[in-house]
Amino acid sequence: MKTLSNIIITITAMLGIALLPFTFVSAASTSCSDAVSCIQSGSDGVNNSGSGSADELPDRIKTIVNILLFLLGAIAVIMIIIGGIRYATSNGDAGSVKGAKDTILYAVIGLVVAILAYAIVNFVLGAFQ
């Protein structure tokens, strides 16, 4: 069961890292009539003087955190279900019961940490806006 947890954590981390570059791509698409206007619109986006604004970064951070916390919550719920199945199929074996209870306990702790992380991120980003 530890290997399953390690695999899930690794996949979540890799997915978060893989999605990180896509969150910084500007949502506004520009149509360029010539090379000069394309270069100017790109320069404006970098300098935050054009369509981009300084408020985009907190929104992007909030989006990244929400996606990762959603994945964490989904994984925690799956682990609670797996722990419940392990508990139901333990047949009274003390080692299996303890392992199942530990799985459920750690999944619930993970959910609590995810909720606290969501609250902290929203509080900090709200303080900067």
mmCIF file of N, CA and C in Angstrom:
data_model
loop_
_atom_site.group_PDB
_atom_site.id
_atom_site.type_symbol
_atom_site.label_atom_id
_atom_site.label_comp_id
_atom_site.label_asym_id
_atom_site.label_seq_id
_atom_site.Cartn_x
_atom_site.Cartn_y
_atom_site.Cartn_z
ATOM 1 N N MET A 1 0.826 -1.186 0.000
ATOM 2 C CA MET A 1 0.000 0.000 0.000
ATOM 3 C C MET A 1 0.877 1.259 0.000
ATOM 4 N N LYS A 2 2.072 1.155 0.582
ATOM 5 C CA LYS A 2 2.976 2.297 0.563
ATOM 6 C C LYS A 2 3.406 2.607 -0.872
ATOM 7 N N THR A 3 3.589 1.571 -1.674
ATOM 8 C CA THR A 3 4.002 1.818 -3.050
ATOM 9 C C THR A 3 2.890 2.522 -3.823
ATOM 10 N N LEU A 4 1.627 2.183 -3.544
ATOM 11 C CA LEU A 4 0.514 2.858 -4.207
ATOM 12 C C LEU A 4 0.488 4.328 -3.809
ATOM 13 N N SER A 5 0.702 4.606 -2.541
ATOM 14 C CA SER A 5 0.739 5.998 -2.082
ATOM 15 C C SER A 5 1.886 6.750 -2.735
ATOM 16 N N ASN A 6 3.040 6.124 -2.819
ATOM 17 C CA ASN A 6 4.189 6.768 -3.448
ATOM 18 C C ASN A 6 3.938 7.031 -4.928
ATOM 19 N N ILE A 7 3.281 6.104 -5.602
ATOM 20 C CA ILE A 7 2.971 6.278 -7.014
ATOM 21 C C ILE A 7 1.995 7.434 -7.202
ATOM 22 N N ILE A 8 0.978 7.516 -6.358
ATOM 23 C CA ILE A 8 -0.013 8.586 -6.466
ATOM 24 C C ILE A 8 0.632 9.937 -6.198
ATOM 25 N N ILE A 9 1.476 10.018 -5.189
ATOM 26 C CA ILE A 9 2.158 11.273 -4.881
ATOM 27 C C ILE A 9 3.074 11.677 -6.029
ATOM 28 N N THR A 10 3.780 10.728 -6.585
ATOM 29 C CA THR A 10 4.685 11.021 -7.698
ATOM 30 C C THR A 10 3.921 11.508 -8.912
ATOM 31 N N ILE A 11 2.810 10.855 -9.242
ATOM 32 C CA ILE A 11 2.010 11.269 -10.394
ATOM 33 C C ILE A 11 1.441 12.667 -10.180
ATOM 34 N N THR A 12 0.969 12.952 -8.964
ATOM 35 C CA THR A 12 0.431 14.279 -8.674
ATOM 36 C C THR A 12 1.505 15.350 -8.804
ATOM 37 N N ALA A 13 2.686 15.072 -8.287
ATOM 38 C CA ALA A 13 3.778 16.041 -8.384
ATOM 39 C C ALA A 13 4.191 16.259 -9.833
ATOM 40 N N MET A 14 4.287 15.182 -10.598
ATOM 41 C CA MET A 14 4.675 15.315 -12.000
ATOM 42 C C MET A 14 3.617 16.077 -12.785
ATOM 43 N N LEU A 15 2.338 15.826 -12.488
ATOM 44 C CA LEU A 15 1.267 16.530 -13.173
ATOM 45 C C LEU A 15 1.302 18.015 -12.839
ATOM 46 N N GLY A 16 1.533 18.334 -11.582
ATOM 47 C CA GLY A 16 1.629 19.738 -11.188
ATOM 48 C C GLY A 16 2.785 20.441 -11.858
ATOM 49 N N ILE A 17 3.926 19.782 -11.928
ATOM 50 C CA ILE A 17 5.091 20.374 -12.581
ATOM 51 C C ILE A 17 4.855 20.489 -14.083
ATOM 52 N N ALA A 18 4.201 19.493 -14.666
ATOM 53 C CA ALA A 18 3.953 19.517 -16.105
ATOM 54 C C ALA A 18 2.970 20.619 -16.490
ATOM 55 N N LEU A 19 2.001 20.913 -15.630
ATOM 56 C CA LEU A 19 1.000 21.932 -15.941
ATOM 57 C C LEU A 19 1.479 23.343 -15.631
ATOM 58 N N LEU A 20 2.549 23.488 -14.888
ATOM 59 C CA LEU A 20 3.022 24.803 -14.474
ATOM 60 C C LEU A 20 3.321 25.740 -15.637
ATOM 61 N N PRO A 21 4.022 25.320 -16.693
ATOM 62 C CA PRO A 21 4.294 26.267 -17.784
ATOM 63 C C PRO A 21 3.038 26.743 -18.510
ATOM 64 N N PHE A 22 2.016 25.925 -18.548
ATOM 65 C CA PHE A 22 0.808 26.296 -19.273
ATOM 66 C C PHE A 22 -0.005 27.345 -18.535
ATOM 67 N N THR A 23 0.214 27.514 -17.251
ATOM 68 C CA THR A 23 -0.553 28.499 -16.500
ATOM 69 C C THR A 23 -0.045 29.907 -16.734
ATOM 70 N N PHE A 24 1.168 30.044 -17.244
ATOM 71 C CA PHE A 24 1.723 31.364 -17.468
ATOM 72 C C PHE A 24 1.547 31.851 -18.905
ATOM 73 N N VAL A 25 0.887 31.065 -19.726
ATOM 74 C CA VAL A 25 0.585 31.492 -21.085
ATOM 75 C C VAL A 25 -0.599 32.435 -21.018
ATOM 76 N N SER A 26 -0.502 33.539 -21.667
ATOM 77 C CA SER A 26 -1.558 34.537 -21.623
ATOM 78 C C SER A 26 -2.835 33.987 -22.242
ATOM 79 N N ALA A 27 -3.952 34.288 -21.611
ATOM 80 C CA ALA A 27 -5.233 33.797 -22.098
ATOM 81 C C ALA A 27 -5.713 34.605 -23.303
ATOM 82 N N ALA A 28 -5.240 35.835 -23.419
ATOM 83 C CA ALA A 28 -5.672 36.678 -24.528
ATOM 84 C C ALA A 28 -4.869 36.330 -25.770
ATOM 85 N N SER A 29 -5.573 35.989 -26.825
ATOM 86 C CA SER A 29 -4.882 35.705 -28.072
ATOM 87 C C SER A 29 -4.900 36.962 -28.926
ATOM 88 N N THR A 30 -3.800 37.201 -29.591
ATOM 89 C CA THR A 30 -3.710 38.395 -30.420
ATOM 90 C C THR A 30 -3.565 37.970 -31.867
ATOM 91 N N SER A 31 -4.225 38.702 -32.731
ATOM 92 C CA SER A 31 -4.053 38.455 -34.155
ATOM 93 C C SER A 31 -3.168 39.563 -34.705
ATOM 94 N N CYS A 32 -2.125 39.171 -35.357
ATOM 95 C CA CYS A 32 -1.136 40.128 -35.850
ATOM 96 C C CYS A 32 -1.296 40.296 -37.349
ATOM 97 N N SER A 33 -1.261 41.558 -37.765
ATOM 98 C CA SER A 33 -1.313 41.816 -39.190
ATOM 99 C C SER A 33 0.082 41.846 -39.803
ATOM 100 N N ASP A 34 1.078 42.224 -38.998
ATOM 101 C CA ASP A 34 2.450 42.218 -39.484
ATOM 102 C C ASP A 34 3.390 41.912 -38.317
ATOM 103 N N ALA A 35 4.659 41.772 -38.618
ATOM 104 C CA ALA A 35 5.636 41.376 -37.612
ATOM 105 C C ALA A 35 5.804 42.434 -36.539
ATOM 106 N N VAL A 36 5.708 43.713 -36.906
ATOM 107 C CA VAL A 36 5.908 44.789 -35.937
ATOM 108 C C VAL A 36 4.806 44.777 -34.880
ATOM 109 N N SER A 37 3.557 44.573 -35.293
ATOM 110 C CA SER A 37 2.464 44.552 -34.319
ATOM 111 C C SER A 37 2.551 43.326 -33.420
ATOM 112 N N CYS A 38 3.024 42.194 -33.946
ATOM 113 C CA CYS A 38 3.207 40.997 -33.126
ATOM 114 C C CYS A 38 4.280 41.230 -32.077
ATOM 115 N N ILE A 39 5.383 41.836 -32.470
ATOM 116 C CA ILE A 39 6.466 42.113 -31.519
ATOM 117 C C ILE A 39 6.003 43.117 -30.477
ATOM 118 N N GLN A 40 5.265 44.142 -30.896
ATOM 119 C CA GLN A 40 4.784 45.151 -29.958
ATOM 120 C C GLN A 40 3.801 44.551 -28.953
ATOM 121 N N SER A 41 2.892 43.685 -29.424
ATOM 122 C CA SER A 41 1.931 43.079 -28.498
ATOM 123 C C SER A 41 2.640 42.147 -27.530
ATOM 124 N N GLY A 42 3.674 41.451 -27.974
ATOM 125 C CA GLY A 42 4.440 40.616 -27.070
ATOM 126 C C GLY A 42 5.190 41.429 -26.051
ATOM 127 N N SER A 43 5.752 42.553 -26.486
ATOM 128 C CA SER A 43 6.462 43.441 -25.580
ATOM 129 C C SER A 43 5.509 44.038 -24.556
ATOM 130 N N ASP A 44 4.317 44.419 -24.988
ATOM 131 C CA ASP A 44 3.331 44.969 -24.065
ATOM 132 C C ASP A 44 2.916 43.935 -23.025
ATOM 133 N N GLY A 45 2.781 42.677 -23.444
ATOM 134 C CA GLY A 45 2.407 41.626 -22.497
ATOM 135 C C GLY A 45 3.479 41.377 -21.467
ATOM 136 N N VAL A 46 4.751 41.470 -21.863
ATOM 137 C CA VAL A 46 5.847 41.268 -20.922
ATOM 138 C C VAL A 46 5.930 42.413 -19.942
ATOM 139 N N ASN A 47 5.708 43.632 -20.392
ATOM 140 C CA ASN A 47 5.818 44.808 -19.538
ATOM 141 C C ASN A 47 4.563 45.064 -18.715
ATOM 142 N N ASN A 48 3.535 44.245 -18.886
ATOM 143 C CA ASN A 48 2.253 44.417 -18.199
ATOM 144 C C ASN A 48 1.623 45.769 -18.502
ATOM 145 N N SER A 49 1.961 46.371 -19.638
ATOM 146 C CA SER A 49 1.354 47.643 -19.995
ATOM 147 C C SER A 49 0.260 47.472 -21.038
ATOM 148 N N GLY A 50 0.134 46.262 -21.557
ATOM 149 C CA GLY A 50 -0.880 46.009 -22.583
ATOM 150 C C GLY A 50 -2.062 45.292 -21.976
ATOM 151 N N SER A 51 -2.398 44.128 -22.548
ATOM 152 C CA SER A 51 -3.558 43.380 -22.086
ATOM 153 C C SER A 51 -3.303 42.694 -20.757
ATOM 154 N N GLY A 52 -2.047 42.428 -20.411
ATOM 155 C CA GLY A 52 -1.730 41.793 -19.142
ATOM 156 C C GLY A 52 -1.858 42.782 -18.008
ATOM 157 N N SER A 53 -2.059 42.270 -16.799
ATOM 158 C CA SER A 53 -2.141 43.143 -15.634
ATOM 159 C C SER A 53 -1.429 42.478 -14.471
ATOM 160 N N ALA A 54 -1.157 43.289 -13.462
ATOM 161 C CA ALA A 54 -0.448 42.775 -12.289
ATOM 162 C C ALA A 54 -1.328 41.837 -11.483
ATOM 163 N N ASP A 55 -2.640 41.881 -11.684
ATOM 164 C CA ASP A 55 -3.546 41.023 -10.923
ATOM 165 C C ASP A 55 -3.611 39.608 -11.473
ATOM 166 N N GLU A 56 -2.975 39.347 -12.621
ATOM 167 C CA GLU A 56 -3.033 38.011 -13.199
ATOM 168 C C GLU A 56 -2.255 36.999 -12.380
ATOM 169 N N LEU A 57 -1.118 37.395 -11.793
ATOM 170 C CA LEU A 57 -0.292 36.448 -11.054
ATOM 171 C C LEU A 57 -1.031 35.839 -9.865
ATOM 172 N N PRO A 58 -1.675 36.623 -8.995
ATOM 173 C CA PRO A 58 -2.423 35.982 -7.901
ATOM 174 C C PRO A 58 -3.532 35.062 -8.390
ATOM 175 N N ASP A 59 -4.187 35.449 -9.497
ATOM 176 C CA ASP A 59 -5.242 34.593 -10.042
ATOM 177 C C ASP A 59 -4.668 33.284 -10.564
ATOM 178 N N ARG A 60 -3.511 33.362 -11.202
ATOM 179 C CA ARG A 60 -2.872 32.156 -11.710
ATOM 180 C C ARG A 60 -2.403 31.272 -10.570
ATOM 181 N N ILE A 61 -1.839 31.867 -9.530
ATOM 182 C CA ILE A 61 -1.408 31.087 -8.370
ATOM 183 C C ILE A 61 -2.613 30.408 -7.739
ATOM 184 N N LYS A 62 -3.704 31.146 -7.611
ATOM 185 C CA LYS A 62 -4.919 30.571 -7.028
ATOM 186 C C LYS A 62 -5.444 29.417 -7.876
ATOM 187 N N THR A 63 -5.368 29.551 -9.202
ATOM 188 C CA THR A 63 -5.824 28.476 -10.098
ATOM 189 C C THR A 63 -4.948 27.242 -9.940
ATOM 190 N N ILE A 64 -3.631 27.437 -9.893
ATOM 191 C CA ILE A 64 -2.709 26.308 -9.721
ATOM 192 C C ILE A 64 -2.985 25.597 -8.407
ATOM 193 N N VAL A 65 -3.123 26.370 -7.339
ATOM 194 C CA VAL A 65 -3.365 25.777 -6.018
ATOM 195 C C VAL A 65 -4.701 25.048 -5.997
ATOM 196 N N ASN A 66 -5.726 25.630 -6.603
ATOM 197 C CA ASN A 66 -7.034 24.967 -6.624
ATOM 198 C C ASN A 66 -6.988 23.643 -7.375
ATOM 199 N N ILE A 67 -6.266 23.608 -8.488
ATOM 200 C CA ILE A 67 -6.157 22.367 -9.251
ATOM 201 C C ILE A 67 -5.423 21.303 -8.437
ATOM 202 N N LEU A 68 -4.302 21.692 -7.839
ATOM 203 C CA LEU A 68 -3.530 20.724 -7.050
ATOM 204 C C LEU A 68 -4.305 20.260 -5.820
ATOM 205 N N LEU A 69 -5.046 21.165 -5.172
ATOM 206 C CA LEU A 69 -5.828 20.765 -4.004
ATOM 207 C C LEU A 69 -7.000 19.881 -4.401
ATOM 208 N N PHE A 70 -7.573 20.114 -5.574
ATOM 209 C CA PHE A 70 -8.621 19.221 -6.059
ATOM 210 C C PHE A 70 -8.063 17.816 -6.254
ATOM 211 N N LEU A 71 -6.889 17.730 -6.888
ATOM 212 C CA LEU A 71 -6.263 16.417 -7.086
ATOM 213 C C LEU A 71 -5.935 15.759 -5.751
ATOM 214 N N LEU A 72 -5.418 16.538 -4.811
ATOM 215 C CA LEU A 72 -5.099 16.008 -3.488
ATOM 216 C C LEU A 72 -6.353 15.503 -2.782
ATOM 217 N N GLY A 73 -7.435 16.269 -2.876
ATOM 218 C CA GLY A 73 -8.694 15.847 -2.264
ATOM 219 C C GLY A 73 -9.239 14.578 -2.895
ATOM 220 N N ALA A 74 -9.153 14.483 -4.216
ATOM 221 C CA ALA A 74 -9.625 13.283 -4.903
ATOM 222 C C ALA A 74 -8.793 12.068 -4.503
ATOM 223 N N ILE A 75 -7.491 12.253 -4.404
ATOM 224 C CA ILE A 75 -6.616 11.149 -3.985
ATOM 225 C C ILE A 75 -6.920 10.741 -2.556
ATOM 226 N N ALA A 76 -7.178 11.722 -1.677
ATOM 227 C CA ALA A 76 -7.498 11.404 -0.290
ATOM 228 C C ALA A 76 -8.803 10.620 -0.190
ATOM 229 N N VAL A 77 -9.788 10.987 -0.970
ATOM 230 C CA VAL A 77 -11.059 10.251 -0.955
ATOM 231 C C VAL A 77 -10.855 8.826 -1.468
ATOM 232 N N ILE A 78 -10.055 8.677 -2.517
ATOM 233 C CA ILE A 78 -9.759 7.334 -3.027
ATOM 234 C C ILE A 78 -9.048 6.511 -1.958
ATOM 235 N N MET A 79 -8.117 7.128 -1.238
ATOM 236 C CA MET A 79 -7.393 6.402 -0.192
ATOM 237 C C MET A 79 -8.309 6.033 0.968
ATOM 238 N N ILE A 80 -9.288 6.882 1.277
ATOM 239 C CA ILE A 80 -10.264 6.528 2.313
ATOM 240 C C ILE A 80 -11.076 5.311 1.871
ATOM 241 N N ILE A 81 -11.476 5.273 0.622
ATOM 242 C CA ILE A 81 -12.218 4.129 0.095
ATOM 243 C C ILE A 81 -11.361 2.871 0.144
ATOM 244 N N ILE A 82 -10.092 2.993 -0.266
ATOM 245 C CA ILE A 82 -9.190 1.838 -0.215
ATOM 246 C C ILE A 82 -9.006 1.368 1.223
ATOM 247 N N GLY A 83 -8.856 2.310 2.146
ATOM 248 C CA GLY A 83 -8.737 1.943 3.564
ATOM 249 C C GLY A 83 -9.984 1.243 4.077
ATOM 250 N N GLY A 84 -11.145 1.712 3.644
ATOM 251 C CA GLY A 84 -12.395 1.064 4.056
ATOM 252 C C GLY A 84 -12.513 -0.346 3.509
ATOM 253 N N ILE A 85 -12.093 -0.538 2.269
ATOM 254 C CA ILE A 85 -12.119 -1.881 1.681
ATOM 255 C C ILE A 85 -11.140 -2.794 2.421
ATOM 256 N N ARG A 86 -9.955 -2.262 2.712
ATOM 257 C CA ARG A 86 -8.965 -3.059 3.459
ATOM 258 C C ARG A 86 -9.488 -3.422 4.846
ATOM 259 N N TYR A 87 -10.189 -2.468 5.481
ATOM 260 C CA TYR A 87 -10.742 -2.724 6.811
ATOM 261 C C TYR A 87 -11.831 -3.787 6.752
ATOM 262 N N ALA A 88 -12.684 -3.700 5.711
ATOM 263 C CA ALA A 88 -13.785 -4.658 5.588
ATOM 264 C C ALA A 88 -13.280 -6.052 5.239
ATOM 265 N N THR A 89 -12.173 -6.150 4.553
ATOM 266 C CA THR A 89 -11.663 -7.455 4.134
ATOM 267 C C THR A 89 -10.532 -7.973 5.030
ATOM 268 N N SER A 90 -10.325 -7.345 6.169
ATOM 269 C CA SER A 90 -9.208 -7.753 7.035
ATOM 270 C C SER A 90 -9.489 -9.043 7.809
ATOM 271 N N ASN A 91 -10.747 -9.424 7.944
ATOM 272 C CA ASN A 91 -11.143 -10.646 8.653
ATOM 273 C C ASN A 91 -10.620 -10.698 10.075
ATOM 274 N N GLY A 92 -10.517 -9.547 10.718
ATOM 275 C CA GLY A 92 -10.115 -9.505 12.113
ATOM 276 C C GLY A 92 -8.618 -9.624 12.350
ATOM 277 N N ASP A 93 -7.827 -9.711 11.310
ATOM 278 C CA ASP A 93 -6.383 -9.778 11.471
ATOM 279 C C ASP A 93 -5.892 -8.430 12.004
ATOM 280 N N ALA A 94 -5.193 -8.463 13.148
ATOM 281 C CA ALA A 94 -4.795 -7.233 13.828
ATOM 282 C C ALA A 94 -3.886 -6.361 12.954
ATOM 283 N N GLY A 95 -2.978 -6.971 12.235
ATOM 284 C CA GLY A 95 -2.076 -6.207 11.376
ATOM 285 C C GLY A 95 -2.803 -5.535 10.230
ATOM 286 N N SER A 96 -3.738 -6.250 9.628
ATOM 287 C CA SER A 96 -4.508 -5.688 8.516
ATOM 288 C C SER A 96 -5.440 -4.575 8.990
ATOM 289 N N VAL A 97 -6.047 -4.784 10.168
ATOM 290 C CA VAL A 97 -6.938 -3.762 10.721
ATOM 291 C C VAL A 97 -6.147 -2.489 11.012
ATOM 292 N N LYS A 98 -4.960 -2.641 11.622
ATOM 293 C CA LYS A 98 -4.140 -1.474 11.933
ATOM 294 C C LYS A 98 -3.710 -0.763 10.660
ATOM 295 N N GLY A 99 -3.317 -1.501 9.630
ATOM 296 C CA GLY A 99 -2.931 -0.886 8.360
ATOM 297 C C GLY A 99 -4.081 -0.132 7.716
ATOM 298 N N ALA A 100 -5.268 -0.728 7.767
ATOM 299 C CA ALA A 100 -6.439 -0.073 7.184
ATOM 300 C C ALA A 100 -6.793 1.195 7.950
ATOM 301 N N LYS A 101 -6.745 1.131 9.275
ATOM 302 C CA LYS A 101 -7.036 2.316 10.076
ATOM 303 C C LYS A 101 -6.002 3.409 9.840
ATOM 304 N N ASP A 102 -4.748 3.027 9.684
ATOM 305 C CA ASP A 102 -3.706 4.009 9.404
ATOM 306 C C ASP A 102 -3.927 4.671 8.039
ATOM 307 N N THR A 103 -4.347 3.892 7.058
ATOM 308 C CA THR A 103 -4.629 4.440 5.736
ATOM 309 C C THR A 103 -5.741 5.482 5.808
ATOM 310 N N ILE A 104 -6.802 5.143 6.524
ATOM 311 C CA ILE A 104 -7.919 6.080 6.672
ATOM 312 C C ILE A 104 -7.484 7.319 7.444
ATOM 313 N N LEU A 105 -6.723 7.127 8.516
ATOM 314 C CA LEU A 105 -6.260 8.247 9.327
ATOM 315 C C LEU A 105 -5.386 9.197 8.508
ATOM 316 N N TYR A 106 -4.451 8.654 7.759
ATOM 317 C CA TYR A 106 -3.552 9.498 6.971
ATOM 318 C C TYR A 106 -4.304 10.208 5.848
ATOM 319 N N ALA A 107 -5.304 9.561 5.287
ATOM 320 C CA ALA A 107 -6.100 10.208 4.243
ATOM 321 C C ALA A 107 -6.910 11.365 4.816
ATOM 322 N N VAL A 108 -7.471 11.175 6.007
ATOM 323 C CA VAL A 108 -8.227 12.259 6.651
ATOM 324 C C VAL A 108 -7.290 13.406 7.009
ATOM 325 N N ILE A 109 -6.102 13.086 7.511
ATOM 326 C CA ILE A 109 -5.113 14.134 7.802
ATOM 327 C C ILE A 109 -4.756 14.876 6.516
ATOM 328 N N GLY A 110 -4.613 14.161 5.416
ATOM 329 C CA GLY A 110 -4.337 14.799 4.133
ATOM 330 C C GLY A 110 -5.446 15.749 3.712
ATOM 331 N N LEU A 111 -6.703 15.360 3.938
ATOM 332 C CA LEU A 111 -7.822 16.245 3.619
ATOM 333 C C LEU A 111 -7.792 17.503 4.479
ATOM 334 N N VAL A 112 -7.497 17.344 5.760
ATOM 335 C CA VAL A 112 -7.423 18.501 6.656
ATOM 336 C C VAL A 112 -6.298 19.435 6.224
ATOM 337 N N VAL A 113 -5.143 18.881 5.871
ATOM 338 C CA VAL A 113 -4.025 19.704 5.402
ATOM 339 C C VAL A 113 -4.404 20.425 4.113
ATOM 340 N N ALA A 114 -5.115 19.754 3.218
ATOM 341 C CA ALA A 114 -5.531 20.379 1.960
ATOM 342 C C ALA A 114 -6.487 21.544 2.224
ATOM 343 N N ILE A 115 -7.410 21.365 3.136
ATOM 344 C CA ILE A 115 -8.358 22.436 3.468
ATOM 345 C C ILE A 115 -7.623 23.613 4.107
ATOM 346 N N LEU A 116 -6.697 23.321 5.010
ATOM 347 C CA LEU A 116 -5.918 24.395 5.631
ATOM 348 C C LEU A 116 -5.041 25.109 4.601
ATOM 349 N N ALA A 117 -4.455 24.373 3.675
ATOM 350 C CA ALA A 117 -3.634 24.995 2.636
ATOM 351 C C ALA A 117 -4.476 25.912 1.765
ATOM 352 N N TYR A 118 -5.676 25.477 1.433
ATOM 353 C CA TYR A 118 -6.577 26.309 0.639
ATOM 354 C C TYR A 118 -6.897 27.608 1.382
ATOM 355 N N ALA A 119 -7.195 27.490 2.678
ATOM 356 C CA ALA A 119 -7.518 28.681 3.474
ATOM 357 C C ALA A 119 -6.320 29.617 3.580
ATOM 358 N N ILE A 120 -5.133 29.077 3.784
ATOM 359 C CA ILE A 120 -3.937 29.908 3.922
ATOM 360 C C ILE A 120 -3.621 30.613 2.614
ATOM 361 N N VAL A 121 -3.684 29.897 1.496
ATOM 362 C CA VAL A 121 -3.379 30.512 0.199
ATOM 363 C C VAL A 121 -4.375 31.628 -0.106
ATOM 364 N N ASN A 122 -5.654 31.398 0.128
ATOM 365 C CA ASN A 122 -6.645 32.434 -0.134
ATOM 366 C C ASN A 122 -6.459 33.627 0.795
ATOM 367 N N PHE A 123 -6.071 33.386 2.047
ATOM 368 C CA PHE A 123 -5.827 34.486 2.975
ATOM 369 C C PHE A 123 -4.628 35.323 2.532
ATOM 370 N N VAL A 124 -3.536 34.661 2.171
ATOM 371 C CA VAL A 124 -2.325 35.373 1.764
ATOM 372 C C VAL A 124 -2.558 36.138 0.469
ATOM 373 N N LEU A 125 -3.189 35.499 -0.525
ATOM 374 C CA LEU A 125 -3.454 36.201 -1.780
ATOM 375 C C LEU A 125 -4.446 37.338 -1.591
ATOM 376 N N GLY A 126 -5.397 37.186 -0.686
ATOM 377 C CA GLY A 126 -6.331 38.263 -0.385
ATOM 378 C C GLY A 126 -5.636 39.430 0.284
ATOM 379 N N ALA A 127 -4.611 39.172 1.078
ATOM 380 C CA ALA A 127 -3.880 40.248 1.738
ATOM 381 C C ALA A 127 -3.076 41.068 0.747
ATOM 382 N N PHE A 128 -2.630 40.446 -0.354
ATOM 383 C CA PHE A 128 -1.838 41.159 -1.341
ATOM 384 C C PHE A 128 -2.677 41.882 -2.384
ATOM 385 N N GLN A 129 -3.941 41.602 -2.464
ATOM 386 C CA GLN A 129 -4.784 42.253 -3.486
ATOM 387 C C GLN A 129 -5.429 43.508 -2.961
#
